[in-house]
Every structure is written in structure tokens, then in C-alpha cells.
C-alpha positions as a LaTeX table, in Angstrom:
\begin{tabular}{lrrr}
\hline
Residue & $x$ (\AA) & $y$ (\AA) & $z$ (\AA) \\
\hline
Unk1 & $-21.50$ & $-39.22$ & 19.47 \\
Unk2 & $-19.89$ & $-42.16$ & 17.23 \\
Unk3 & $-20.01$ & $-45.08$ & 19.92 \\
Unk4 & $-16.11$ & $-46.35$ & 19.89 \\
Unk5 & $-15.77$ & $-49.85$ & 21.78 \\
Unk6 & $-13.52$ & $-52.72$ & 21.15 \\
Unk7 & $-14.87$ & $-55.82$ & 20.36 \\
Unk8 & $-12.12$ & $-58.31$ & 20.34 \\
Unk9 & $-7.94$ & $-57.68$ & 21.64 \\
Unk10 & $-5.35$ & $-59.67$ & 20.64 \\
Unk11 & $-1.97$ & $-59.44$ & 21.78 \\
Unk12 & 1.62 & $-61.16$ & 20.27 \\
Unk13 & 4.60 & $-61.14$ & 22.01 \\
Unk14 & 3.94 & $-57.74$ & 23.88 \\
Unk15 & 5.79 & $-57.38$ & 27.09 \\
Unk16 & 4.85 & $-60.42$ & 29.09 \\
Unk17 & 2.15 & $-61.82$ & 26.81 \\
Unk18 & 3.36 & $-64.65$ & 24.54 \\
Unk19 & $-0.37$ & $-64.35$ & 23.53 \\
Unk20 & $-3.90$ & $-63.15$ & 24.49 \\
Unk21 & $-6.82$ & $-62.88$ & 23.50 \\
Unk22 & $-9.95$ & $-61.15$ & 24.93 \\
Unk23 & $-13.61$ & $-61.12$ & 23.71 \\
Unk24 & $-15.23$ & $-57.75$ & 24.62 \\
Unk25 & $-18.67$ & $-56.83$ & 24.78 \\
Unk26 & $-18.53$ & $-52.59$ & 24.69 \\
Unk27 & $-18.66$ & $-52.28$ & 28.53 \\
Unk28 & $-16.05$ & $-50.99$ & 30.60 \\
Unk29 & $-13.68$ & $-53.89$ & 31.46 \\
Unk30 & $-11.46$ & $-54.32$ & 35.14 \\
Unk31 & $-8.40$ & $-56.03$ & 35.22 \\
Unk32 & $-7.80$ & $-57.26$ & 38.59 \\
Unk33 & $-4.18$ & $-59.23$ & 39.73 \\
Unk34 & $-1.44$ & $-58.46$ & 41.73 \\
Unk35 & 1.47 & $-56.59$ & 41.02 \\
Unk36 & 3.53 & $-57.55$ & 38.14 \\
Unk37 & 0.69 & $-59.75$ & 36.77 \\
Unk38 & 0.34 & $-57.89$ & 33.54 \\
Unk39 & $-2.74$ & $-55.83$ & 34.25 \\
Unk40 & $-0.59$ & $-52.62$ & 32.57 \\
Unk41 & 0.57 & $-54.35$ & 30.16 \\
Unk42 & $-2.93$ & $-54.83$ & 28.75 \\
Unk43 & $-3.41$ & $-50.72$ & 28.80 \\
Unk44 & $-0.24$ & $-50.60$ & 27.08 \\
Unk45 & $-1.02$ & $-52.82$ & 24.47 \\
Unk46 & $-4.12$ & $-50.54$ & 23.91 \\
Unk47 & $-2.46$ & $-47.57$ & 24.00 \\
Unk48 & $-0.44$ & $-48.20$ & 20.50 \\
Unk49 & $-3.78$ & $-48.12$ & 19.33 \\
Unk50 & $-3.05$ & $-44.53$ & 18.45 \\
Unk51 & $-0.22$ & $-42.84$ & 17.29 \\
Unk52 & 2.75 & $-42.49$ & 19.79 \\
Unk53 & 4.71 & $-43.82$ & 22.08 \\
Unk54 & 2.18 & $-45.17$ & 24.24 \\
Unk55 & 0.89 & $-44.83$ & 27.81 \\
Unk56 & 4.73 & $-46.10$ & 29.09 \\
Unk57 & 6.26 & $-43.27$ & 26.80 \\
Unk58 & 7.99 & $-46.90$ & 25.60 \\
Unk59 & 9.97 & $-47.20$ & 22.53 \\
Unk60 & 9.17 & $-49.88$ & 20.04 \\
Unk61 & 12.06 & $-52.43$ & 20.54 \\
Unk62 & 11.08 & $-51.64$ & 24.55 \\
Unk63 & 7.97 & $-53.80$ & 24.66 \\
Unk64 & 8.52 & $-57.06$ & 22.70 \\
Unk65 & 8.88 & $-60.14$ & 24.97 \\
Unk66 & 12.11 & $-60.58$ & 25.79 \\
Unk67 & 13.26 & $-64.21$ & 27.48 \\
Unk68 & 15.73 & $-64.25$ & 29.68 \\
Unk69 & 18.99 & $-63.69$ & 28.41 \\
Unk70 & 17.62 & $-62.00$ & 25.18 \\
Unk71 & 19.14 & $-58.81$ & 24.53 \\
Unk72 & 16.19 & $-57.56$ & 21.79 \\
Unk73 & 12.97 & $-57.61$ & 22.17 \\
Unk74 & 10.43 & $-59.75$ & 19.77 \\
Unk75 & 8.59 & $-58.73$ & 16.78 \\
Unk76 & 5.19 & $-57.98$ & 18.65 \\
Unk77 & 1.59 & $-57.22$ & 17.57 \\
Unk78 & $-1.60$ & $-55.77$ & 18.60 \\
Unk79 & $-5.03$ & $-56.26$ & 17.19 \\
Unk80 & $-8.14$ & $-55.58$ & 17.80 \\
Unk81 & $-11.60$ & $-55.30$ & 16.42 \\
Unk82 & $-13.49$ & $-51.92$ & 17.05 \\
Unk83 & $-17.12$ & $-51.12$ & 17.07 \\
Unk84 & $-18.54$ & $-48.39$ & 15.93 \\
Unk85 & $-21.99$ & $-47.78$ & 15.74 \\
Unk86 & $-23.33$ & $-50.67$ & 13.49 \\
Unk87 & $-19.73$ & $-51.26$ & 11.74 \\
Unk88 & $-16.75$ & $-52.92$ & 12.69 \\
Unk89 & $-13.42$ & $-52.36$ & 11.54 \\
Unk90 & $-9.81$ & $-54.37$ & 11.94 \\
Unk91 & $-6.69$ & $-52.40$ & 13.25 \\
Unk92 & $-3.52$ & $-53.69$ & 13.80 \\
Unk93 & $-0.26$ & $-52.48$ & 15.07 \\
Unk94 & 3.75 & $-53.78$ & 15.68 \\
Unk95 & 6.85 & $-54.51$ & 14.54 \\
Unk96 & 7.73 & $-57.17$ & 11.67 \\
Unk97 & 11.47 & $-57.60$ & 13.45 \\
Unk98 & 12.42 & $-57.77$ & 16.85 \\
Unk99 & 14.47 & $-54.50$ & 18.02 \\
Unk100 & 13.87 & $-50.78$ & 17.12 \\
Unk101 & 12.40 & $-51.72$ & 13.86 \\
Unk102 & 9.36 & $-49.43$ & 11.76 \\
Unk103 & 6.15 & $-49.81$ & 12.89 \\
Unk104 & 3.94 & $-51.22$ & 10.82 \\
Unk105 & $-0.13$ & $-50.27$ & 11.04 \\
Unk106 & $-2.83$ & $-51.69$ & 9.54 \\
Unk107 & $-6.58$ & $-51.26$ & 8.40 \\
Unk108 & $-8.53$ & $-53.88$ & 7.17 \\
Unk109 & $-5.42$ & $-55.22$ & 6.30 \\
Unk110 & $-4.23$ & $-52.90$ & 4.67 \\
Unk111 & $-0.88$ & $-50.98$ & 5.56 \\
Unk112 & $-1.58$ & $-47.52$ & 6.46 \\
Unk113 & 0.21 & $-44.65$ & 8.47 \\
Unk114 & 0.59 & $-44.55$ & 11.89 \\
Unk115 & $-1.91$ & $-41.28$ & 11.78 \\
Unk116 & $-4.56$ & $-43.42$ & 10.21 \\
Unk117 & $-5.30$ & $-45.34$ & 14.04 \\
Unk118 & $-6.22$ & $-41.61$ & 15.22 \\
Unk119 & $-9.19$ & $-41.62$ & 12.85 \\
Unk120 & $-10.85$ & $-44.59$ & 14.83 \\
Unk121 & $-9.68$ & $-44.64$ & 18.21 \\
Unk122 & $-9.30$ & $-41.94$ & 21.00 \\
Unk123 & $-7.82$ & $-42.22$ & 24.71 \\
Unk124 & $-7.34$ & $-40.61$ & 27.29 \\
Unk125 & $-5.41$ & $-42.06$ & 30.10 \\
Unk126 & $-4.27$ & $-41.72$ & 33.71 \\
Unk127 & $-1.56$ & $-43.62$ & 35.32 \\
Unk128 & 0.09 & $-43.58$ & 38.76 \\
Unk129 & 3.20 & $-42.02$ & 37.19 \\
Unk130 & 1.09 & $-38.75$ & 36.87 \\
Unk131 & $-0.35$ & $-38.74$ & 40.11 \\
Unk132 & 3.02 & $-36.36$ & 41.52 \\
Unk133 & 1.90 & $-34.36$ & 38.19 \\
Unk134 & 1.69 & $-31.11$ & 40.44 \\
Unk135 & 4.96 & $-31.40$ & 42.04 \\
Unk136 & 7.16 & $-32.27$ & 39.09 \\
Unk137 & 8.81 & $-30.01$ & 36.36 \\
Unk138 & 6.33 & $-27.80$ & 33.87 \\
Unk139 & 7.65 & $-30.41$ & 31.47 \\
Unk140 & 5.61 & $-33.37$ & 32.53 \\
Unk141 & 2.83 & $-30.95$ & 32.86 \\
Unk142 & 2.62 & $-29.79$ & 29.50 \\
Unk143 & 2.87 & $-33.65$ & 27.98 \\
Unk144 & 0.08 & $-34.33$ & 30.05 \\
Unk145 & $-2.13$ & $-31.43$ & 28.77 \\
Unk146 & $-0.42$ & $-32.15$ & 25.61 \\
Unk147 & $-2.09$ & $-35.54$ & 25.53 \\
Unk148 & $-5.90$ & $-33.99$ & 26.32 \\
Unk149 & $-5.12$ & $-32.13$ & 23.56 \\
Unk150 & $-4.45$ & $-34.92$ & 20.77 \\
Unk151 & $-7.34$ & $-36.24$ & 22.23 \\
Unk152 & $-9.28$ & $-33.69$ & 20.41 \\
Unk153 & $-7.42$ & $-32.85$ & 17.57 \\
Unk154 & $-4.92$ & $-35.64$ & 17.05 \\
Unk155 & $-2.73$ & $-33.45$ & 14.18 \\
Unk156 & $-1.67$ & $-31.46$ & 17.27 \\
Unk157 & 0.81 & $-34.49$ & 18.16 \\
Unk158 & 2.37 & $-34.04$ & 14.22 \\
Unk159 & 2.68 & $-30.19$ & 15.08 \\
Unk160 & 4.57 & $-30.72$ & 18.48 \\
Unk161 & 6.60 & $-33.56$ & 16.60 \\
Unk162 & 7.61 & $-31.30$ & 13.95 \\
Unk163 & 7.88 & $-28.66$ & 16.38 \\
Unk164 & 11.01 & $-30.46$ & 18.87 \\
Unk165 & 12.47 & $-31.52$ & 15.41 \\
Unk166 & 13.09 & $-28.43$ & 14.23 \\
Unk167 & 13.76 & $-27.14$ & 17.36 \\
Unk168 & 16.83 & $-29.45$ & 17.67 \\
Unk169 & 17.90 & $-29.02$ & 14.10 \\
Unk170 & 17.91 & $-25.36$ & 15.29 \\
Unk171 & 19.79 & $-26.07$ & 18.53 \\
Unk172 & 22.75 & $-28.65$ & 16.75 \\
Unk173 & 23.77 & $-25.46$ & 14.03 \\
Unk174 & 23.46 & $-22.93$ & 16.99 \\
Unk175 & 25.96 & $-25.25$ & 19.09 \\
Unk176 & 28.08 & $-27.39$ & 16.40 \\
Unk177 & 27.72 & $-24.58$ & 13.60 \\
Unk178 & 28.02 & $-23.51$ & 11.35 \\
Unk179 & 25.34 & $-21.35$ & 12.50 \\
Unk180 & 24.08 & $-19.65$ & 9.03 \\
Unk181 & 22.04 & $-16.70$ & 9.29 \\
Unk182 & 19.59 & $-18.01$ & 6.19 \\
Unk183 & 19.64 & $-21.28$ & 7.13 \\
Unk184 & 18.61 & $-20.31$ & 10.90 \\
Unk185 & 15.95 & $-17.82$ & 9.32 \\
Unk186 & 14.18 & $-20.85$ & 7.51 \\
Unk187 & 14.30 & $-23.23$ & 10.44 \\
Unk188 & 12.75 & $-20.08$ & 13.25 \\
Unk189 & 9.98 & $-19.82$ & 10.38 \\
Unk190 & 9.17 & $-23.58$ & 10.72 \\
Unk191 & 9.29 & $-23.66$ & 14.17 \\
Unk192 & 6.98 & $-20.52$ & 14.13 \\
Unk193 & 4.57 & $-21.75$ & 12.41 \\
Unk194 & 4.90 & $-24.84$ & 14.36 \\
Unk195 & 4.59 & $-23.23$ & 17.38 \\
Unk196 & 1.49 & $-20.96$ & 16.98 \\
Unk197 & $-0.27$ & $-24.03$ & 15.56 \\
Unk198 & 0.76 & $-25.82$ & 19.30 \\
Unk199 & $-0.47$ & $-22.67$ & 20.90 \\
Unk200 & $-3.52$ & $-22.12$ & 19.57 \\
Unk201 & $-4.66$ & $-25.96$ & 20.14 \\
Unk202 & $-3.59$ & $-25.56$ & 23.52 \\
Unk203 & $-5.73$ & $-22.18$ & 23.81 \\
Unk204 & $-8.78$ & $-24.42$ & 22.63 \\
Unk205 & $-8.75$ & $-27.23$ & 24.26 \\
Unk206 & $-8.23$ & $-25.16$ & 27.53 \\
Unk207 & $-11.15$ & $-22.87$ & 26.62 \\
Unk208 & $-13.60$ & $-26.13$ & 25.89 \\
Unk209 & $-12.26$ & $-27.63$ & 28.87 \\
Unk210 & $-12.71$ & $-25.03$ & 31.70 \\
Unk211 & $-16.48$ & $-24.49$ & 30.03 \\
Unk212 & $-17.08$ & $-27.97$ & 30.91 \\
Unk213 & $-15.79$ & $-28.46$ & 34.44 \\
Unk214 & $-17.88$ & $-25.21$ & 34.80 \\
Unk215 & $-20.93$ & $-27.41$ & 33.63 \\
Unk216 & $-20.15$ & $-30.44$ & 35.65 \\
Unk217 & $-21.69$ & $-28.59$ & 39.30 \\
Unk218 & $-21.56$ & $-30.39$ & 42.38 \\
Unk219 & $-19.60$ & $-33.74$ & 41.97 \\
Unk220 & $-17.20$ & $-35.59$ & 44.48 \\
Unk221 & $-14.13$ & $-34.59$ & 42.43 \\
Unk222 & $-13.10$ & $-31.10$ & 43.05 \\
Unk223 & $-13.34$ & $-28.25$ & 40.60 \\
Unk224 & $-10.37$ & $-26.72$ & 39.04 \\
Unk225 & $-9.60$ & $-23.54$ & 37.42 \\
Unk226 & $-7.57$ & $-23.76$ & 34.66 \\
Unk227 & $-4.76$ & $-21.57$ & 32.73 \\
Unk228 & $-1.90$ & $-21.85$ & 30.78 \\
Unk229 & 1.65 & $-19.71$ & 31.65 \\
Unk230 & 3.33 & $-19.57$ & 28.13 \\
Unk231 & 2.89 & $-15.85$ & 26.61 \\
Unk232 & 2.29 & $-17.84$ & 23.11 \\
Unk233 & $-0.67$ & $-19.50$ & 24.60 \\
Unk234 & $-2.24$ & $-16.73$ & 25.90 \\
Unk235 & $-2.02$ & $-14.43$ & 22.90 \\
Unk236 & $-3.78$ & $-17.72$ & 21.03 \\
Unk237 & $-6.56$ & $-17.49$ & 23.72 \\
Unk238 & $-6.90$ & $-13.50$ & 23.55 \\
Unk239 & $-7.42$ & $-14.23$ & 19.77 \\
Unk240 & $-4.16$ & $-12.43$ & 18.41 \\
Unk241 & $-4.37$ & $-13.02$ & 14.92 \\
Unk242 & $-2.13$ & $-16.18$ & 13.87 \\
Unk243 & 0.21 & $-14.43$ & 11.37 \\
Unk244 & 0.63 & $-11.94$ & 14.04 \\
Unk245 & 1.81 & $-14.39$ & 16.87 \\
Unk246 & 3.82 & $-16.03$ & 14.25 \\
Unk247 & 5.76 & $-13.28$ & 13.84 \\
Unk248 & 6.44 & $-12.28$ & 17.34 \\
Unk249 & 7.57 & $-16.06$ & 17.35 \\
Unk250 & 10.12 & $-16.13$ & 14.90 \\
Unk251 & 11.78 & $-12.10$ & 15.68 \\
Unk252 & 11.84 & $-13.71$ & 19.35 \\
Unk253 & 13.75 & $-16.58$ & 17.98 \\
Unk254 & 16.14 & $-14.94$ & 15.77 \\
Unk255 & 16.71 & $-12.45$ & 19.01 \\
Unk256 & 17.60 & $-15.40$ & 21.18 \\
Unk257 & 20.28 & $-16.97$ & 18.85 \\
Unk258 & 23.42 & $-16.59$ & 21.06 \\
Unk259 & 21.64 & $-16.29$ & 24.40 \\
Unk260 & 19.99 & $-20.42$ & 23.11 \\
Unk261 & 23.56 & $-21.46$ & 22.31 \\
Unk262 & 25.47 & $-20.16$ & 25.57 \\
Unk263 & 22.22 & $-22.08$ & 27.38 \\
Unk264 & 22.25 & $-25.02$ & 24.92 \\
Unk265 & 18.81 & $-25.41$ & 24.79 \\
Unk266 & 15.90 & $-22.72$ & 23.52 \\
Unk267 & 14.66 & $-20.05$ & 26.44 \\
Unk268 & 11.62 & $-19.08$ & 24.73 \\
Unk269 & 8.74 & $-20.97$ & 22.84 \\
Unk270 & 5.95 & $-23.00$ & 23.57 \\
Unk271 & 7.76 & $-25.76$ & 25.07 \\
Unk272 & 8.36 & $-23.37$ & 27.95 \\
Unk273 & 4.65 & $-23.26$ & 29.32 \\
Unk274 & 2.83 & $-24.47$ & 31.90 \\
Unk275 & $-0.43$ & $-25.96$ & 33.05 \\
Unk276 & $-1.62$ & $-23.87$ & 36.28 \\
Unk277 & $-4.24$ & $-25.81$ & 38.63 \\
Unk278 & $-6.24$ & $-24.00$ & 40.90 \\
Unk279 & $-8.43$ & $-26.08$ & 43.47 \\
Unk280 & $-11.64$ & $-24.03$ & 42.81 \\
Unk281 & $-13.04$ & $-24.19$ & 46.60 \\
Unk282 & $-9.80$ & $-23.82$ & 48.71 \\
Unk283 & $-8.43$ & $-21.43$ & 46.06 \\
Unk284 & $-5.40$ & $-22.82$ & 46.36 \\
Unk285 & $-2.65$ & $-24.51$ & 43.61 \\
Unk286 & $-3.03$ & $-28.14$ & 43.20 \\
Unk287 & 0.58 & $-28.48$ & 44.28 \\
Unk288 & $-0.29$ & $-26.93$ & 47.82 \\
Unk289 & $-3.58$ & $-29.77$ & 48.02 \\
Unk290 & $-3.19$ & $-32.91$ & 49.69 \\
Unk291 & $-2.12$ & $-35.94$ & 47.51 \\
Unk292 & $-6.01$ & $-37.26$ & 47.53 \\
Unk293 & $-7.25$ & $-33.94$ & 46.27 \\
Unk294 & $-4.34$ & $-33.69$ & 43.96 \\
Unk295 & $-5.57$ & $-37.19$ & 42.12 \\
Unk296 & $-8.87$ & $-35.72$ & 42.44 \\
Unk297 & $-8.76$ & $-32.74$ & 40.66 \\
Unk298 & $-6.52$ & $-34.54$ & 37.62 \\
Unk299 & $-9.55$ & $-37.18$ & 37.88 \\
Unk300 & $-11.84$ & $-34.70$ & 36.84 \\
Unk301 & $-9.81$ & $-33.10$ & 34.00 \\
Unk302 & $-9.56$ & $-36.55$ & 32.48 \\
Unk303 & $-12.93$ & $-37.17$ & 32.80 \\
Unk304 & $-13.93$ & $-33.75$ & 31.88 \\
Unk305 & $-12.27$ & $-34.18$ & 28.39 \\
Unk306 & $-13.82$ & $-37.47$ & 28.34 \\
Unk307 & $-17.48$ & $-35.99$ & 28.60 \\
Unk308 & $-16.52$ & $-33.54$ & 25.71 \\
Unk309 & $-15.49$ & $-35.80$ & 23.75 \\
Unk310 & $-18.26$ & $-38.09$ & 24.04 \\
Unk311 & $-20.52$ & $-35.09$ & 22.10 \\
Unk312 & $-18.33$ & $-34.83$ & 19.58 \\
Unk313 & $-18.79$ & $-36.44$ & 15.73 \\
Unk314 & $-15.52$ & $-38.21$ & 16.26 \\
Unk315 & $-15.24$ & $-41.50$ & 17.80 \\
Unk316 & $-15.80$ & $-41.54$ & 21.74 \\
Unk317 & $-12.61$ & $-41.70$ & 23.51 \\
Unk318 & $-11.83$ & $-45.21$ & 25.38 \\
Unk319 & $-10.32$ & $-44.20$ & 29.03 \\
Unk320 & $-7.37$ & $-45.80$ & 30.16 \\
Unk321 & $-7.28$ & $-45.78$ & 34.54 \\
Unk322 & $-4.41$ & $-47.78$ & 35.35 \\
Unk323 & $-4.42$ & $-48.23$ & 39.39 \\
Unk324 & $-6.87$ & $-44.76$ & 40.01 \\
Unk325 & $-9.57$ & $-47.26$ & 42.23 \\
Unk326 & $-7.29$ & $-47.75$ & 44.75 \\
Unk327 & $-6.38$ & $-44.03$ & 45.42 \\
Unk328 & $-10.06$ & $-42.72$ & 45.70 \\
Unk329 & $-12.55$ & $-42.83$ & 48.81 \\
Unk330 & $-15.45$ & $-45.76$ & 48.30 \\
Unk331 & $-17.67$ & $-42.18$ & 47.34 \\
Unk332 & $-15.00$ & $-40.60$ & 44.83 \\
Unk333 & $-14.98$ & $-44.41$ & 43.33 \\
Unk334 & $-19.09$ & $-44.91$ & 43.03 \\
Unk335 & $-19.40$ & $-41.24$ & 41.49 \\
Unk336 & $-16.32$ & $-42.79$ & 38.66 \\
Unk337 & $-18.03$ & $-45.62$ & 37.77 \\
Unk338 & $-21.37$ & $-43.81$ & 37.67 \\
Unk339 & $-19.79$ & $-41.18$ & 35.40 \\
Unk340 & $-18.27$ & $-43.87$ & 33.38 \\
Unk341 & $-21.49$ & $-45.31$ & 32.33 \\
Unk342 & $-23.88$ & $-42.41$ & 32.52 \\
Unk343 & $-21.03$ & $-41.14$ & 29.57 \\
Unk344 & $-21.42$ & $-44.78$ & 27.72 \\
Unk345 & $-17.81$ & $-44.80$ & 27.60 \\
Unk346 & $-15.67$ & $-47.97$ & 27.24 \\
Unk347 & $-13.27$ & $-47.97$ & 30.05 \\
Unk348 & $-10.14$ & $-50.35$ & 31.11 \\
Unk349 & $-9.59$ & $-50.30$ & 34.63 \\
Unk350 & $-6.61$ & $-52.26$ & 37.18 \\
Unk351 & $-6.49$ & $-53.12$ & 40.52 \\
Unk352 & $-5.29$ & $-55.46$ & 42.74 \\
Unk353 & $-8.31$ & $-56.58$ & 44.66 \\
Unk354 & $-11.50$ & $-57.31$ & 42.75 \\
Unk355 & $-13.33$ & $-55.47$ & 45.65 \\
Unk356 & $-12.48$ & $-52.37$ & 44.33 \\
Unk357 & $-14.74$ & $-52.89$ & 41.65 \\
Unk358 & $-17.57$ & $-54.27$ & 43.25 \\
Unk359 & $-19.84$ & $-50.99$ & 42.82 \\
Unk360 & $-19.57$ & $-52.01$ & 38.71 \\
Unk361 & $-21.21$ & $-55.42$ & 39.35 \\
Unk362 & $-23.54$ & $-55.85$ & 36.18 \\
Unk363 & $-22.41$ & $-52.61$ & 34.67 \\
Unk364 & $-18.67$ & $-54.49$ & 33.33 \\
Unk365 & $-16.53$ & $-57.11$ & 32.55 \\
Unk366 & $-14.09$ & $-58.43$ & 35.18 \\
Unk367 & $-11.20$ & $-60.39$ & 34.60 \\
Unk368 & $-8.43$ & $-61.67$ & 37.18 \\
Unk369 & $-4.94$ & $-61.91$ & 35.57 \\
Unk370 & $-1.76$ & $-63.43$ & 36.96 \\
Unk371 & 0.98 & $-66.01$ & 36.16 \\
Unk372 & $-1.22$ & $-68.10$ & 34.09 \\
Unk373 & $-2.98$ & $-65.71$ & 32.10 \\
Unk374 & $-6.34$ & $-64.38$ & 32.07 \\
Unk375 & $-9.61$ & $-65.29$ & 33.22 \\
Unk376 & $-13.42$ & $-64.20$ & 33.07 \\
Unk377 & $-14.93$ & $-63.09$ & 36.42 \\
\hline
\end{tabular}
């Protein structure tokens, strides 16, 4: 395992932060306040650490500081220092102009692409917006595994970019025409290939993920069987040969041409999958468990990928729990912060009592935030 931590954060103009500026020692850090303190804001900020949209799904003109009666957000930046092993490196992220302007990354200094941040730091997160992640649509579902998955093998997130371009290039000559036969041929082969490369990193990460919450034994989170509902996915995990699935991909595409534009969208493809949960012991779906079991049992994916991922050669993932204290038992809550260090994981956690975190006394640093910033505990 590459030890990931970061050292030193520094925020500029980022949602309600005119400025911050934390000094970090590798531990796992709480972030206690009440609501609408900017305890998320913090995970946020960490979050464009990596390529994407962040743990808000935000846009960039979304989370500069905006005063009231400002109708465009700030030029903002984060930066932070990050430890790894005996090294340290500088990484920066933001906007140069306030609004939906290009993002602009840095290493060392130096400008770089966004993909660069991927080869340094890995999350994984969990926020109260996906704790109703069992009874919502396949679609948040699959951008939840989705992000497990770039977890491990962060060009998955340029495949399933490349994949819903394409898809709507596809979609806007099926609907708006003119709706050439060659021109539709090349775009289905893109979105094949695409597609298969989506399914088969899917196929993996669920494989390497169901061996290890086989591994993990008795624990106070609840074991879950895993599968995935999309045919593509499951000829990727039966080991159908690529080219083959590929193939299959593209005939089903061109086959769906005026059935996709009488629909306006596409019927078939991996963006039409889903993540089944199965609470091992009650044998039933997640969505039939109680809410506590259902927070349980995403828990311990999260922190199943986490463990993983903390064997791997590539830097250790930094978790991201935004409010998950609060929801869990005072047993369910020793076992995560046990699990948390026995992995030697930096962690950010929030809350709004400082209680919560009690059982990490020695193990982490605390910090209370509110109105007037943020201070040591």
C-alpha cells in the first residue's frame, strides 16, 4: 500500500469559505458544527481533488462564494499538500474566473489535466443523499457503483464520459436527423466499444468486491451479496470475449434505431443496469431492509472497497463520511472507527455533536466549525 494522507488544505472562495486553512497530521480528521456551518463544504472542497464533479455532483460556477446579490459565483481554489510515503507533492484545483469557466489543475505548479489528480488521490465517499440509494431509480444506483469503480481504475470515469457523449450525439441525429445510416454505424461502434470497456470494469470491480465482503466474516455491518442486472455486464463477468460483446453491442444498437427515436432516449446499453443488494442473513433485497440496515449494508460496500484498495500499489483511498455517525448504533460506530484505523486510512468525518466521535479520542483530529470558522479540538 502507497500511504495517501493530506498534509495541509487550503481553501479560496469555495462555497462559504472566503478562506481556510487546515494543518493535517495523516489521521482521520472530524468536523463537528451544526447544520449549515460548512462541515460539507470541507468534503466538497476535497472531493475536486479528483476528476469530476465532486461529492455534490456540483458544477464549477456552482461552488464559488457568492455574496448576496451576486449572480456568479467567484473564481475559487483548492490546495492541498499530500503525503505519500516519504514524499510530498502540491495539487491544486479551480477556476481562474468566476462563472462556468475551465478548470484549471495543477502539480507542483505545473498545469496538468484534470486526469492527472487521479494518479495521487483516491476517494470514496458516502453522503446522506445516498442513504434512500435502495429505493430510488437504477440510475442513482449505477453512479454510485460507478464511483467504487473509478475508485479502482479511474479511466473508467473517461469511458462512461465518452460513453453518454456519444450516446447523445447518437440520440440528437436519431431525433433531429438527419439520421445517416454511416454516420449512425460509426457512432454505435464508439459507443460499443465504450460500452464493453464500462462493462467489463463493472464485472471487476464487482468480482473483487463480493471476494472481499466474503473475507470480512463476522462484523457489525451486515453482509451483502452482490450482482449486477445489465446483460452487458454479465457477459463481461462470464468472460465473453470483448470483441464478441462488442459486437452484440453495436448489431443491438443499430437494431434499436427507430424503436430509441419513438422513445427518445436509448432502451438498451449499459446505462440500463442495475446494482442488486441482497442482505446476506435475512436473504432479503436491501430495499425490503429497514433504513438502519439499509445504511449498513452500503457502509460496508464503501468500506469494503476501501480495504481493497488499501492493498493495492496505488495510492490508499481517503474516505469521505459526510453525516454516517449519526445514523449508526454506538456498536456499528466503534466497529467504523476501529476499521478506519486498523485500515490506516485517512478519513474526513461530520457531525453535529462532538460526542459522536468520542470513541476516536487519541486516534484523530477534531475540529468544531461554525460562523466564525474553524477551530482545533
Amino acid at each position: 500500500m502507497t500511504a495517501a494522507a493530506l498534509t495541509r488544505l487550503f481553501l479560496t472562495d469555495f462555497r462559504s469559505y472566503a478562506a481556510a486553512e487546515l494543518t493535517l497530521d495523516g489521521r482521520p480528521v472530524w468536523l463537528a458544527g451544526p447544520n449549515g456551518a460548512g462541515k460539507t463544504n470541507l468534503l466538497e472542497a476535497v472531493s475536486f481533488l479528483i476528476p469530476g464533479r465532486g461529492l455534490r455532483g456540483s458544477s464549477l460556477a456552482e461552488v464559488g462564494r457568492r455574496m448576496p446579490g451576486e449572480a456568479v459565483g467567484r473564481a475559487w481554489a483548492v490546495s492541498v499538500t499530500v503525503r505519500a510515503g516519504d514524499d510530498e507533492l502540491r495539487l491544486g484545483t479551480g477556476v481562474e474566473q468566476g462563472g462556468a469557466s475551465r478548470r484549471v489543475v495543477r502539480v507542483e505548479g505545473e498545469p496538468a489535466p484534470p486526469g492527472r489528480l487521479a494518479e495521487h488521490v483516491r476517494q470514496v465517499w458516502l453522503t446522506p443523499a445516498q442513504d434512500r440509494l435502495f429505493l430510488e431509480g437504477a440510475a442513482e444506483r449505477r453512479r454510485f457503483f460507478d464511483r467504487l469503480v473509478f475508485a479502482a481504475e479511474p479511466q473508467h470515469a473517461v469511458h462512461v464520459q465518452t460513453y453518454e457523449k456519444v450516446m447523445r450525439e447518437r440520440m440528437r441525429l436519431l431525433t433531429d436527423g438527419p439520421a445517416d445510416a454511416a454516420w449512425l454505424d460509426a457512432l454505435e461502434a464508439r459507443l460499443a466499444e465504450a460500452g464493453v470497456l464500462m462493462a467489463e470494469a463493472r464485472a471487476r470491480t464487482l468480482a473483487a468486491l463480493s471476494a472481499e465482503i466474503g473475507t470480512r466474516g463476522e462484523r457489525p455491518f451486515p453482509q451483502a451479496r452482490l450482482s449486477l442486472t445489465g446483460d452487458w455486464e454479465r457477459m463481461a463477468g462470464e468472460g465473453v470475449d470483448f470483441a464478441e460483446i462488442e459486437g452484440r453491442l453495436a448489431r443491438a444498437l443499430g437494431g434499436a434505431r427507430e424503436r430509441d427515436a419513438a422513445a427518445g432516449r436509448a432502451l438498451t446499453g449499459p446505462h440500463r443496469g442495475d446494482l442488486a443488494v441482497v442482505h446476506v442473513e435475512k436473504d432479503r433485497p436491501a430495499g425490503e431492509c429497514s433504513t438502519g440496515e439499509q445504511k449498513a449494508l452500503i457502509l460496508n460496500l464503501v468500506l469494503a472497497q476501501a480495504a481493497r484498495l488499501a492493498r493495492a500499489e496505488a495510492p490508499a483511498p481517503i474516505l469521505l463520511l459526510d453525516e454516517v455517525a449519526a445514523h449508526l448504533d454506538a456498536r456499528r460506530r466503534a466497529a467504523l472507527f476501529d476499521e478506519i484505523e486498523a485500515l490506516g486510512l485517512q478519513a474526513f468525518l461530520t457531525g453535529t455533536d462532538q460526542m459522536l466521535f468520542d470513541g476516536l479520542a487519541g486516534r484523530a483530529q477534531g475540529f468544531a466549525v461554525d460562523a466564525s470558522g474553524l477551530v482545533a479540538c
